Amino acid sequence: MDRMNANYEVLSDEAGRPIKAWTVGVPFEDEAKKQLRNLRGLPFIHKWVAVMPDVHRGYGATVGSVVPTVGAVVPAAVGVDIGCGMIAVRTTLRADQLPDSLRGVRSAIEAAVPHGRTDNGGRNDRGAWKDSPATHTAAWARLAEGYQQIVAKHPRIGRGPELAHLGTLGTGNHFIELCVDESDGVWLMLHSGSRGVGNRIGSHFIELAKQDMERFFIHLPDADLAYLPEGTEHFHDYVFAVSWAQDFAAMNRELMLHSAVQALKASGELPPFELSESAVNCHHNYISREHHFGKNCFVTRKGAVRAREGDMGIIPGSMGARSYIVRGKGNADAFHSCSHGAGRVMSREAAKKRFTLEDHAKATAGVECRKDVDVIDETPAAYKPIDAVMAAQADLVEVVHTLKQVVCVKG
């Protein structure tokens, strides 16, 4: 029996096992509910699954889900964009110091950070470094030993770029933005993850989990819910690899932020500036060891940010909507979590069919960004209204800063 709490919806099955969903006032598709019910039926779920207001159907598992487990992990509940997340920092610039035309600002960022994907990711891929900068090579040296340990046991993971992707943006919903806050302060914000190497790690262990289910004669309502039991070799290897990919992702964001800042300072488009607030750097596709309701557990957040009391986080809107710097309220029922963004309200293919270039140009008016057919799937109307998403999670976070982008770089 489904019911409504003051702050969230409760979806229960015949056994009364709940899903607690902070979805009051926002779209919550039936396909996402079906995925979540299948996930909640796994025997090692701790207490319940928490659902964030940006929830939507995902590949393998639901985006916007918080999954606490004891004794096993589900690789698809993390997905293949391991460690994907956000970083943002406030500068000493003021809005009135920005040039009338921001095209040069956008061009400076695009020249400094490889983005997009060409040549099927091959030798001439514009989204990878041909010669990594010295800072990036030095950063890779701190990651290389762990990577070699992973590849030594799982060689398939080594068949693709790693260093060449460190400090690069990627495609899809990944972006770099210049934003203005409620006090006319200027921020730099970006969204990316562990790039190709994280994808290889996620894909490899999702497949290994499926093979283990067959070997153990375990039948699941959805093959993508294949899991790795704690104590097995694959479990240990996966947890190690995920942790490494999360470190790669955090470093990837730091390097891009540094590259973008240096490029803007050297561009001639802006007056001299410094960074005035510490960077917020948070994952939203990851696994964390935590303690909830009397037990140590693994918390898998796919499209969700940790929001313990006092934790700083970032909740972006879309290419034409506001974004938020938030502070966590430590809501126990949500396993100290909040949404990772607005959340898609339609698939990429549906967006391409529904919206025109004119629609997209109108929705992104006042933003210096791409307005071509290849970004129609990222147009603001393909996402849930960020105001409704924020209202639905008012008991999870408080807003510290409200940002509106004026420049958006996408791959």
mmCIF file of C-alpha atoms in Angstrom, residues 3-394:
data_model
loop_
_atom_site.group_PDB
_atom_site.id
_atom_site.type_symbol
_atom_site.label_atom_id
_atom_site.label_comp_id
_atom_site.label_asym_id
_atom_site.label_seq_id
_atom_site.Cartn_x
_atom_site.Cartn_y
_atom_site.Cartn_z
ATOM 1 C CA ARG A 3 1.008 6.317 1.242
ATOM 2 C CA MET A 4 2.137 9.897 1.774
ATOM 3 C CA ASN A 5 4.288 11.183 4.621
ATOM 4 C CA ALA A 6 4.526 14.898 5.391
ATOM 5 C CA ASN A 7 7.788 15.135 3.443
ATOM 6 C CA TYR A 8 7.990 12.027 1.266
ATOM 7 C CA GLU A 9 6.009 9.264 -0.395
ATOM 8 C CA VAL A 10 6.196 5.690 0.879
ATOM 9 C CA LEU A 11 5.913 2.840 -1.613
ATOM 10 C CA SER A 12 5.446 -0.577 -0.003
ATOM 11 C CA ASP A 13 5.165 -4.113 -1.359
ATOM 12 C CA GLU A 14 3.053 -6.977 -0.006
ATOM 13 C CA ALA A 15 5.531 -7.576 2.784
ATOM 14 C CA GLY A 16 5.401 -3.918 3.785
ATOM 15 C CA ARG A 17 8.994 -3.209 2.793
ATOM 16 C CA PRO A 18 9.182 0.513 2.084
ATOM 17 C CA ILE A 19 10.722 2.779 -0.506
ATOM 18 C CA LYS A 20 10.884 6.330 0.830
ATOM 19 C CA ALA A 21 10.699 8.823 -2.024
ATOM 20 C CA TRP A 22 11.200 12.594 -1.771
ATOM 21 C CA THR A 23 9.080 13.073 -4.883
ATOM 22 C CA VAL A 24 6.143 15.181 -3.703
ATOM 23 C CA GLY A 25 5.263 17.559 -6.516
ATOM 24 C CA VAL A 26 7.669 16.162 -9.122
ATOM 25 C CA PRO A 27 7.199 13.567 -11.901
ATOM 26 C CA PHE A 28 7.918 9.974 -10.836
ATOM 27 C CA GLU A 29 7.634 7.595 -13.783
ATOM 28 C CA ASP A 30 6.214 4.080 -13.470
ATOM 29 C CA GLU A 31 9.316 2.524 -15.042
ATOM 30 C CA ALA A 32 11.468 4.053 -12.309
ATOM 31 C CA LYS A 33 9.082 2.728 -9.649
ATOM 32 C CA LYS A 34 9.321 -0.748 -11.183
ATOM 33 C CA GLN A 35 13.130 -0.640 -11.105
ATOM 34 C CA LEU A 36 13.063 0.474 -7.486
ATOM 35 C CA ARG A 37 10.633 -2.235 -6.404
ATOM 36 C CA ASN A 38 12.896 -4.866 -7.958
ATOM 37 C CA LEU A 39 15.892 -3.359 -6.207
ATOM 38 C CA ARG A 40 14.126 -3.184 -2.839
ATOM 39 C CA GLY A 41 13.383 -6.905 -3.032
ATOM 40 C CA LEU A 42 17.042 -7.876 -2.740
ATOM 41 C CA PRO A 43 17.644 -9.656 0.594
ATOM 42 C CA PHE A 44 20.620 -7.546 1.713
ATOM 43 C CA ILE A 45 18.977 -4.095 1.530
ATOM 44 C CA HIS A 46 19.351 -2.329 4.886
ATOM 45 C CA LYS A 47 16.050 -0.800 6.073
ATOM 46 C CA TRP A 48 14.778 0.758 2.808
ATOM 47 C CA VAL A 49 15.760 2.420 -0.442
ATOM 48 C CA ALA A 50 15.650 6.224 -0.411
ATOM 49 C CA VAL A 51 14.660 8.054 -3.590
ATOM 50 C CA MET A 52 15.599 11.610 -4.473
ATOM 51 C CA PRO A 53 13.303 14.058 -6.345
ATOM 52 C CA ASP A 54 15.408 13.932 -9.532
ATOM 53 C CA VAL A 55 14.607 10.217 -9.866
ATOM 54 C CA HIS A 56 14.216 8.673 -13.298
ATOM 55 C CA ARG A 57 14.693 5.320 -14.977
ATOM 56 C CA GLY A 58 18.366 4.499 -15.505
ATOM 57 C CA TYR A 59 20.475 1.910 -17.256
ATOM 58 C CA GLY A 60 20.734 -1.018 -14.856
ATOM 59 C CA ALA A 61 19.423 0.830 -11.824
ATOM 60 C CA THR A 62 17.435 3.946 -11.057
ATOM 61 C CA VAL A 63 19.044 7.367 -11.168
ATOM 62 C CA GLY A 64 18.294 9.289 -7.980
ATOM 63 C CA SER A 65 18.490 6.243 -5.695
ATOM 64 C CA VAL A 66 20.248 5.738 -2.357
ATOM 65 C CA VAL A 67 20.818 2.041 -1.682
ATOM 66 C CA PRO A 68 22.160 0.874 1.713
ATOM 67 C CA THR A 69 23.352 -2.742 1.718
ATOM 68 C CA VAL A 70 24.859 -5.172 4.213
ATOM 69 C CA GLY A 71 26.827 -8.129 2.838
ATOM 70 C CA ALA A 72 26.777 -7.333 -0.874
ATOM 71 C CA VAL A 73 26.958 -4.545 -3.464
ATOM 72 C CA VAL A 74 25.206 -4.126 -6.826
ATOM 73 C CA PRO A 75 27.615 -2.756 -9.467
ATOM 74 C CA ALA A 76 24.786 -1.506 -11.703
ATOM 75 C CA ALA A 77 23.462 0.543 -8.782
ATOM 76 C CA VAL A 78 26.595 2.659 -9.184
ATOM 77 C CA GLY A 79 26.657 2.402 -12.963
ATOM 78 C CA VAL A 80 29.496 3.074 -15.378
ATOM 79 C CA ASP A 81 30.073 6.784 -14.707
ATOM 80 C CA ILE A 82 31.785 5.996 -11.397
ATOM 81 C CA GLY A 83 32.636 9.011 -9.278
ATOM 82 C CA CYS A 84 30.749 11.410 -11.503
ATOM 83 C CA GLY A 85 30.121 14.596 -9.586
ATOM 84 C CA MET A 86 30.503 18.347 -9.275
ATOM 85 C CA ILE A 87 33.049 20.959 -8.267
ATOM 86 C CA ALA A 88 32.421 24.677 -7.822
ATOM 87 C CA VAL A 89 34.388 27.662 -6.544
ATOM 88 C CA ARG A 90 33.565 31.327 -6.085
ATOM 89 C CA THR A 91 35.881 33.949 -7.587
ATOM 90 C CA THR A 92 36.512 37.559 -6.592
ATOM 91 C CA LEU A 93 34.930 38.672 -9.887
ATOM 92 C CA ARG A 94 31.658 40.591 -9.910
ATOM 93 C CA ALA A 95 28.967 40.277 -12.552
ATOM 94 C CA ASP A 96 29.519 43.857 -13.734
ATOM 95 C CA GLN A 97 33.150 42.981 -14.510
ATOM 96 C CA LEU A 98 32.153 40.432 -17.157
ATOM 97 C CA PRO A 99 32.396 41.568 -20.797
ATOM 98 C CA ASP A 100 29.233 42.279 -22.778
ATOM 99 C CA SER A 101 30.064 39.361 -25.072
ATOM 100 C CA LEU A 102 31.059 36.156 -23.313
ATOM 101 C CA ARG A 103 32.068 34.317 -26.462
ATOM 102 C CA GLY A 104 35.755 34.873 -25.732
ATOM 103 C CA VAL A 105 35.334 33.533 -22.202
ATOM 104 C CA ARG A 106 33.678 30.402 -23.516
ATOM 105 C CA SER A 107 36.390 29.974 -26.178
ATOM 106 C CA ALA A 108 39.133 30.266 -23.554
ATOM 107 C CA ILE A 109 37.618 27.442 -21.494
ATOM 108 C CA GLU A 110 37.029 25.267 -24.565
ATOM 109 C CA ALA A 111 40.665 25.718 -25.631
ATOM 110 C CA ALA A 112 41.983 24.822 -22.166
ATOM 111 C CA VAL A 113 39.967 21.677 -21.431
ATOM 112 C CA PRO A 114 39.506 18.827 -23.951
ATOM 113 C CA HIS A 115 35.788 18.102 -24.328
ATOM 114 C CA GLY A 116 33.461 16.036 -26.488
ATOM 115 C CA ARG A 117 34.418 12.909 -28.402
ATOM 116 C CA THR A 118 35.532 12.375 -32.007
ATOM 117 C CA ASP A 119 37.218 9.624 -34.063
ATOM 118 C CA ASN A 120 35.264 7.040 -32.024
ATOM 119 C CA GLY A 121 37.557 7.856 -29.147
ATOM 120 C CA GLY A 122 40.633 6.996 -31.208
ATOM 121 C CA ARG A 123 43.935 8.708 -31.957
ATOM 122 C CA ASN A 124 42.327 11.968 -33.120
ATOM 123 C CA ASP A 125 39.749 12.246 -30.340
ATOM 124 C CA ARG A 126 39.369 15.929 -29.499
ATOM 125 C CA GLY A 127 38.155 14.958 -26.024
ATOM 126 C CA ALA A 128 41.506 13.484 -24.935
ATOM 127 C CA TRP A 129 44.986 14.887 -24.472
ATOM 128 C CA LYS A 130 47.500 14.090 -27.186
ATOM 129 C CA ASP A 131 50.261 15.192 -24.803
ATOM 130 C CA SER A 132 49.135 15.534 -21.202
ATOM 131 C CA PRO A 133 50.381 18.637 -19.347
ATOM 132 C CA ALA A 134 53.079 18.119 -16.736
ATOM 133 C CA THR A 135 50.610 18.841 -13.911
ATOM 134 C CA HIS A 136 48.347 16.063 -15.166
ATOM 135 C CA THR A 137 51.215 13.595 -15.571
ATOM 136 C CA ALA A 138 52.303 14.318 -11.997
ATOM 137 C CA ALA A 139 48.739 13.776 -10.774
ATOM 138 C CA TRP A 140 48.551 10.476 -12.658
ATOM 139 C CA ALA A 141 51.693 9.300 -10.867
ATOM 140 C CA ARG A 142 49.668 9.327 -7.627
ATOM 141 C CA LEU A 143 47.033 7.091 -9.242
ATOM 142 C CA ALA A 144 49.207 4.776 -11.330
ATOM 143 C CA GLU A 145 50.062 2.185 -8.671
ATOM 144 C CA GLY A 146 46.431 1.502 -7.807
ATOM 145 C CA TYR A 147 45.540 1.309 -11.480
ATOM 146 C CA GLN A 148 48.261 -1.254 -12.132
ATOM 147 C CA GLN A 149 46.929 -3.396 -9.284
ATOM 148 C CA ILE A 150 43.483 -3.349 -10.878
ATOM 149 C CA VAL A 151 44.720 -4.111 -14.392
ATOM 150 C CA ALA A 152 47.019 -6.905 -13.204
ATOM 151 C CA LYS A 153 43.947 -8.886 -12.102
ATOM 152 C CA HIS A 154 41.501 -7.561 -14.701
ATOM 153 C CA PRO A 155 43.427 -6.845 -17.931
ATOM 154 C CA ARG A 156 40.324 -5.828 -19.894
ATOM 155 C CA ILE A 157 40.094 -2.665 -17.801
ATOM 156 C CA GLY A 158 43.477 -1.579 -19.176
ATOM 157 C CA ARG A 159 42.337 -1.560 -22.801
ATOM 158 C CA GLY A 160 41.754 2.137 -23.249
ATOM 159 C CA PRO A 161 42.883 5.633 -22.274
ATOM 160 C CA GLU A 162 43.490 6.742 -18.675
ATOM 161 C CA LEU A 163 46.135 9.473 -18.433
ATOM 162 C CA ALA A 164 44.894 10.920 -21.732
ATOM 163 C CA HIS A 165 41.448 11.383 -20.134
ATOM 164 C CA LEU A 166 42.648 12.857 -16.838
ATOM 165 C CA GLY A 167 41.619 16.514 -16.795
ATOM 166 C CA THR A 168 39.065 16.182 -19.624
ATOM 167 C CA LEU A 169 35.327 16.789 -19.656
ATOM 168 C CA GLY A 170 33.630 14.119 -21.773
ATOM 169 C CA THR A 171 30.176 14.309 -23.344
ATOM 170 C CA GLY A 172 26.471 14.089 -22.488
ATOM 171 C CA ASN A 173 25.401 16.062 -19.436
ATOM 172 C CA HIS A 174 28.967 16.944 -18.420
ATOM 173 C CA PHE A 175 29.667 20.671 -18.516
ATOM 174 C CA ILE A 176 31.775 23.630 -17.380
ATOM 175 C CA GLU A 177 29.906 26.813 -16.450
ATOM 176 C CA LEU A 178 30.524 30.373 -15.393
ATOM 177 C CA CYS A 179 27.694 31.411 -13.067
ATOM 178 C CA VAL A 180 26.483 34.473 -11.170
ATOM 179 C CA ASP A 181 25.097 34.109 -7.645
ATOM 180 C CA GLU A 182 22.410 36.010 -5.726
ATOM 181 C CA SER A 183 24.938 38.691 -4.722
ATOM 182 C CA ASP A 184 26.403 39.081 -8.246
ATOM 183 C CA GLY A 185 29.467 37.021 -7.341
ATOM 184 C CA VAL A 186 30.946 34.957 -10.187
ATOM 185 C CA TRP A 187 31.472 31.205 -9.807
ATOM 186 C CA LEU A 188 33.147 28.520 -11.878
ATOM 187 C CA MET A 189 31.357 25.155 -11.752
ATOM 188 C CA LEU A 190 31.826 21.876 -13.593
ATOM 189 C CA HIS A 191 30.394 18.369 -13.805
ATOM 190 C CA SER A 192 32.321 15.248 -14.837
ATOM 191 C CA GLY A 193 33.552 11.883 -13.581
ATOM 192 C CA SER A 194 36.035 9.075 -14.168
ATOM 193 C CA ARG A 195 35.742 9.131 -17.964
ATOM 194 C CA GLY A 196 36.650 6.049 -20.028
ATOM 195 C CA VAL A 197 38.496 4.168 -17.326
ATOM 196 C CA GLY A 198 35.544 4.415 -14.930
ATOM 197 C CA ASN A 199 33.248 3.182 -17.684
ATOM 198 C CA ARG A 200 35.486 0.163 -18.259
ATOM 199 C CA ILE A 201 35.596 -0.631 -14.535
ATOM 200 C CA GLY A 202 31.818 -0.369 -14.171
ATOM 201 C CA SER A 203 31.038 -2.381 -17.312
ATOM 202 C CA HIS A 204 33.533 -5.102 -16.416
ATOM 203 C CA PHE A 205 32.232 -5.716 -12.910
ATOM 204 C CA ILE A 206 28.574 -5.513 -13.937
ATOM 205 C CA GLU A 207 29.317 -8.358 -16.347
ATOM 206 C CA LEU A 208 31.275 -10.319 -13.709
ATOM 207 C CA ALA A 209 28.353 -9.985 -11.288
ATOM 208 C CA LYS A 210 25.971 -11.378 -13.910
ATOM 209 C CA GLN A 211 28.313 -14.306 -14.504
ATOM 210 C CA ASP A 212 28.494 -14.959 -10.752
ATOM 211 C CA MET A 213 24.686 -15.036 -10.528
ATOM 212 C CA GLU A 214 24.616 -17.723 -13.207
ATOM 213 C CA ARG A 215 27.380 -19.666 -11.485
ATOM 214 C CA PHE A 216 25.578 -19.511 -8.124
ATOM 215 C CA PHE A 217 22.163 -20.327 -9.741
ATOM 216 C CA ILE A 218 20.679 -17.090 -8.421
ATOM 217 C CA HIS A 219 17.673 -15.884 -10.395
ATOM 218 C CA LEU A 220 16.770 -12.206 -10.191
ATOM 219 C CA PRO A 221 13.738 -10.243 -11.446
ATOM 220 C CA ASP A 222 16.172 -8.060 -13.390
ATOM 221 C CA ALA A 223 19.568 -9.320 -14.562
ATOM 222 C CA ASP A 224 21.019 -5.832 -14.004
ATOM 223 C CA LEU A 225 20.561 -6.330 -10.263
ATOM 224 C CA ALA A 226 23.366 -8.891 -10.247
ATOM 225 C CA TYR A 227 25.380 -8.465 -7.079
ATOM 226 C CA LEU A 228 28.748 -9.307 -5.557
ATOM 227 C CA PRO A 229 28.574 -10.978 -2.117
ATOM 228 C CA GLU A 230 30.943 -9.660 0.512
ATOM 229 C CA GLY A 231 33.890 -11.963 1.093
ATOM 230 C CA THR A 232 34.206 -13.013 -2.540
ATOM 231 C CA GLU A 233 37.221 -12.085 -4.648
ATOM 232 C CA HIS A 234 35.142 -10.087 -7.097
ATOM 233 C CA PHE A 235 33.582 -8.090 -4.265
ATOM 234 C CA HIS A 236 37.002 -7.126 -2.918
ATOM 235 C CA ASP A 237 38.323 -6.250 -6.378
ATOM 236 C CA TYR A 238 35.268 -4.172 -7.209
ATOM 237 C CA VAL A 239 35.276 -2.137 -4.007
ATOM 238 C CA PHE A 240 38.975 -1.402 -4.534
ATOM 239 C CA ALA A 241 38.436 -0.429 -8.180
ATOM 240 C CA VAL A 242 35.428 1.780 -7.392
ATOM 241 C CA SER A 243 37.393 3.603 -4.708
ATOM 242 C CA TRP A 244 40.224 4.167 -7.170
ATOM 243 C CA ALA A 245 37.829 5.444 -9.861
ATOM 244 C CA GLN A 246 36.303 7.858 -7.362
ATOM 245 C CA ASP A 247 39.781 9.235 -6.629
ATOM 246 C CA PHE A 248 40.400 9.582 -10.381
ATOM 247 C CA ALA A 249 37.100 11.435 -10.793
ATOM 248 C CA ALA A 250 37.781 13.893 -7.967
ATOM 249 C CA MET A 251 41.252 14.599 -9.340
ATOM 250 C CA ASN A 252 39.831 14.957 -12.852
ATOM 251 C CA ARG A 253 37.540 17.731 -11.646
ATOM 252 C CA GLU A 254 40.301 19.493 -9.718
ATOM 253 C CA LEU A 255 42.587 19.514 -12.759
ATOM 254 C CA MET A 256 39.873 20.854 -15.056
ATOM 255 C CA LEU A 257 38.989 23.571 -12.582
ATOM 256 C CA HIS A 258 42.646 24.608 -12.390
ATOM 257 C CA SER A 259 42.963 24.589 -16.202
ATOM 258 C CA ALA A 260 39.818 26.689 -16.602
ATOM 259 C CA VAL A 261 40.901 29.228 -13.966
ATOM 260 C CA GLN A 262 44.336 29.634 -15.533
ATOM 261 C CA ALA A 263 42.824 29.993 -18.999
ATOM 262 C CA LEU A 264 40.402 32.687 -17.842
ATOM 263 C CA LYS A 265 43.185 34.610 -16.113
ATOM 264 C CA ALA A 266 45.276 34.535 -19.299
ATOM 265 C CA SER A 267 42.407 35.206 -21.713
ATOM 266 C CA GLY A 268 42.454 38.994 -21.634
ATOM 267 C CA GLU A 269 38.666 38.862 -21.342
ATOM 268 C CA LEU A 270 38.509 39.444 -17.577
ATOM 269 C CA PRO A 271 40.178 41.693 -14.993
ATOM 270 C CA PRO A 272 42.609 40.063 -12.518
ATOM 271 C CA PHE A 273 40.840 37.795 -10.009
ATOM 272 C CA GLU A 274 41.436 35.184 -7.345
ATOM 273 C CA LEU A 275 39.379 32.362 -5.820
ATOM 274 C CA SER A 276 37.456 33.489 -2.748
ATOM 275 C CA GLU A 277 35.710 30.359 -1.419
ATOM 276 C CA SER A 278 36.997 26.819 -0.998
ATOM 277 C CA ALA A 279 35.960 24.499 -3.771
ATOM 278 C CA VAL A 280 33.073 22.122 -3.122
ATOM 279 C CA ASN A 281 33.987 18.772 -4.746
ATOM 280 C CA CYS A 282 31.342 16.047 -4.366
ATOM 281 C CA HIS A 283 30.558 12.702 -5.999
ATOM 282 C CA HIS A 284 27.064 11.641 -6.977
ATOM 283 C CA ASN A 285 27.680 8.146 -8.454
ATOM 284 C CA TYR A 286 29.629 6.189 -5.868
ATOM 285 C CA ILE A 287 29.879 3.767 -2.937
ATOM 286 C CA SER A 288 30.674 4.795 0.626
ATOM 287 C CA ARG A 289 31.157 2.853 3.864
ATOM 288 C CA GLU A 290 28.782 4.415 6.388
ATOM 289 C CA HIS A 291 26.865 3.703 9.600
ATOM 290 C CA HIS A 292 23.073 3.977 9.580
ATOM 291 C CA PHE A 293 20.413 2.716 11.977
ATOM 292 C CA GLY A 294 22.804 0.688 14.086
ATOM 293 C CA LYS A 295 24.737 -1.062 11.307
ATOM 294 C CA ASN A 296 27.835 -0.531 9.225
ATOM 295 C CA CYS A 297 26.807 -0.698 5.594
ATOM 296 C CA PHE A 298 27.719 0.211 2.065
ATOM 297 C CA VAL A 299 25.687 3.146 0.745
ATOM 298 C CA THR A 300 25.440 3.294 -3.028
ATOM 299 C CA ARG A 301 24.341 6.656 -4.384
ATOM 300 C CA LYS A 302 23.454 6.768 -8.075
ATOM 301 C CA GLY A 303 22.504 10.318 -8.902
ATOM 302 C CA ALA A 304 22.550 11.423 -5.258
ATOM 303 C CA VAL A 305 24.867 13.490 -3.055
ATOM 304 C CA ARG A 306 25.835 12.867 0.562
ATOM 305 C CA ALA A 307 24.164 15.502 2.753
ATOM 306 C CA ARG A 308 25.165 14.910 6.352
ATOM 307 C CA GLU A 309 24.526 17.840 8.672
ATOM 308 C CA GLY A 310 26.867 20.584 7.511
ATOM 309 C CA ASP A 311 28.032 18.812 4.330
ATOM 310 C CA MET A 312 28.347 21.207 1.387
ATOM 311 C CA GLY A 313 26.979 20.016 -1.931
ATOM 312 C CA ILE A 314 26.053 21.161 -5.427
ATOM 313 C CA ILE A 315 22.698 20.638 -7.153
ATOM 314 C CA PRO A 316 22.793 21.843 -10.764
ATOM 315 C CA GLY A 317 19.734 22.634 -12.837
ATOM 316 C CA SER A 318 19.964 22.452 -16.638
ATOM 317 C CA MET A 319 21.579 24.590 -19.349
ATOM 318 C CA GLY A 320 19.026 27.342 -18.776
ATOM 319 C CA ALA A 321 18.043 26.920 -15.132
ATOM 320 C CA ARG A 322 19.390 27.867 -11.722
ATOM 321 C CA SER A 323 21.820 25.728 -9.749
ATOM 322 C CA TYR A 324 22.360 25.585 -5.999
ATOM 323 C CA ILE A 325 25.175 25.373 -3.482
ATOM 324 C CA VAL A 326 23.557 23.603 -0.530
ATOM 325 C CA ARG A 327 24.274 22.539 3.039
ATOM 326 C CA GLY A 328 23.081 19.133 4.238
ATOM 327 C CA LYS A 329 20.575 18.769 7.066
ATOM 328 C CA GLY A 330 21.568 15.182 7.925
ATOM 329 C CA ASN A 331 18.136 13.619 7.332
ATOM 330 C CA ALA A 332 18.423 10.062 8.684
ATOM 331 C CA ASP A 333 15.486 8.642 6.698
ATOM 332 C CA ALA A 334 17.235 9.722 3.476
ATOM 333 C CA PHE A 335 20.518 8.181 4.662
ATOM 334 C CA HIS A 336 21.971 11.708 4.719
ATOM 335 C CA SER A 337 21.431 12.315 0.998
ATOM 336 C CA CYS A 338 19.957 14.769 -1.490
ATOM 337 C CA SER A 339 19.440 14.980 -5.257
ATOM 338 C CA HIS A 340 22.299 15.415 -7.718
ATOM 339 C CA GLY A 341 20.428 17.711 -10.087
ATOM 340 C CA ALA A 342 17.079 18.316 -11.713
ATOM 341 C CA GLY A 343 16.759 14.844 -13.246
ATOM 342 C CA ARG A 344 15.579 13.981 -16.716
ATOM 343 C CA VAL A 345 11.876 14.041 -17.463
ATOM 344 C CA MET A 346 12.293 12.438 -20.886
ATOM 345 C CA SER A 347 14.887 10.345 -22.689
ATOM 346 C CA ARG A 348 17.529 11.844 -24.931
ATOM 347 C CA GLU A 349 15.848 10.419 -28.034
ATOM 348 C CA ALA A 350 12.473 11.812 -26.990
ATOM 349 C CA ALA A 351 14.015 15.249 -26.473
ATOM 350 C CA LYS A 352 15.610 15.196 -29.918
ATOM 351 C CA LYS A 353 12.264 14.387 -31.508
ATOM 352 C CA ARG A 354 10.238 16.866 -29.491
ATOM 353 C CA PHE A 355 12.307 20.074 -29.400
ATOM 354 C CA THR A 356 13.586 22.308 -32.176
ATOM 355 C CA LEU A 357 16.659 24.516 -32.369
ATOM 356 C CA GLU A 358 14.322 27.472 -31.908
ATOM 357 C CA ASP A 359 12.986 25.919 -28.690
ATOM 358 C CA HIS A 360 16.520 25.378 -27.433
ATOM 359 C CA ALA A 361 17.700 28.887 -28.342
ATOM 360 C CA LYS A 362 14.728 30.388 -26.503
ATOM 361 C CA ALA A 363 15.289 28.205 -23.412
ATOM 362 C CA THR A 364 18.981 29.174 -23.230
ATOM 363 C CA ALA A 365 18.555 32.875 -24.013
ATOM 364 C CA GLY A 366 21.167 34.917 -22.181
ATOM 365 C CA VAL A 367 23.552 31.952 -21.865
ATOM 366 C CA GLU A 368 26.686 31.793 -24.005
ATOM 367 C CA CYS A 369 26.544 28.132 -25.041
ATOM 368 C CA ARG A 370 26.142 25.751 -27.937
ATOM 369 C CA LYS A 371 22.781 26.066 -29.649
ATOM 370 C CA ASP A 372 23.170 23.343 -32.301
ATOM 371 C CA VAL A 373 21.295 20.128 -32.971
ATOM 372 C CA ASP A 374 23.816 17.951 -31.127
ATOM 373 C CA VAL A 375 22.838 19.426 -27.732
ATOM 374 C CA ILE A 376 19.052 19.289 -28.163
ATOM 375 C CA ASP A 377 18.974 16.247 -25.842
ATOM 376 C CA GLU A 378 20.364 18.532 -23.091
ATOM 377 C CA THR A 379 17.850 21.343 -23.592
ATOM 378 C CA PRO A 380 16.311 22.595 -20.313
ATOM 379 C CA ALA A 381 12.811 21.251 -21.041
ATOM 380 C CA ALA A 382 14.207 17.697 -21.085
ATOM 381 C CA TYR A 383 14.721 18.068 -17.312
ATOM 382 C CA LYS A 384 12.382 18.426 -14.355
ATOM 383 C CA PRO A 385 11.768 21.968 -13.072
ATOM 384 C CA ILE A 386 14.585 22.599 -10.621
ATOM 385 C CA ASP A 387 12.324 24.720 -8.371
ATOM 386 C CA ALA A 388 9.993 21.760 -7.831
ATOM 387 C CA VAL A 389 12.951 19.446 -7.202
ATOM 388 C CA MET A 390 14.332 21.781 -4.552
ATOM 389 C CA ALA A 391 10.923 22.194 -2.882
ATOM 390 C CA ALA A 392 10.563 18.394 -2.655
ATOM 391 C CA GLN A 393 13.812 18.082 -0.683
ATOM 392 C CA ALA A 394 13.471 21.054 1.640
#
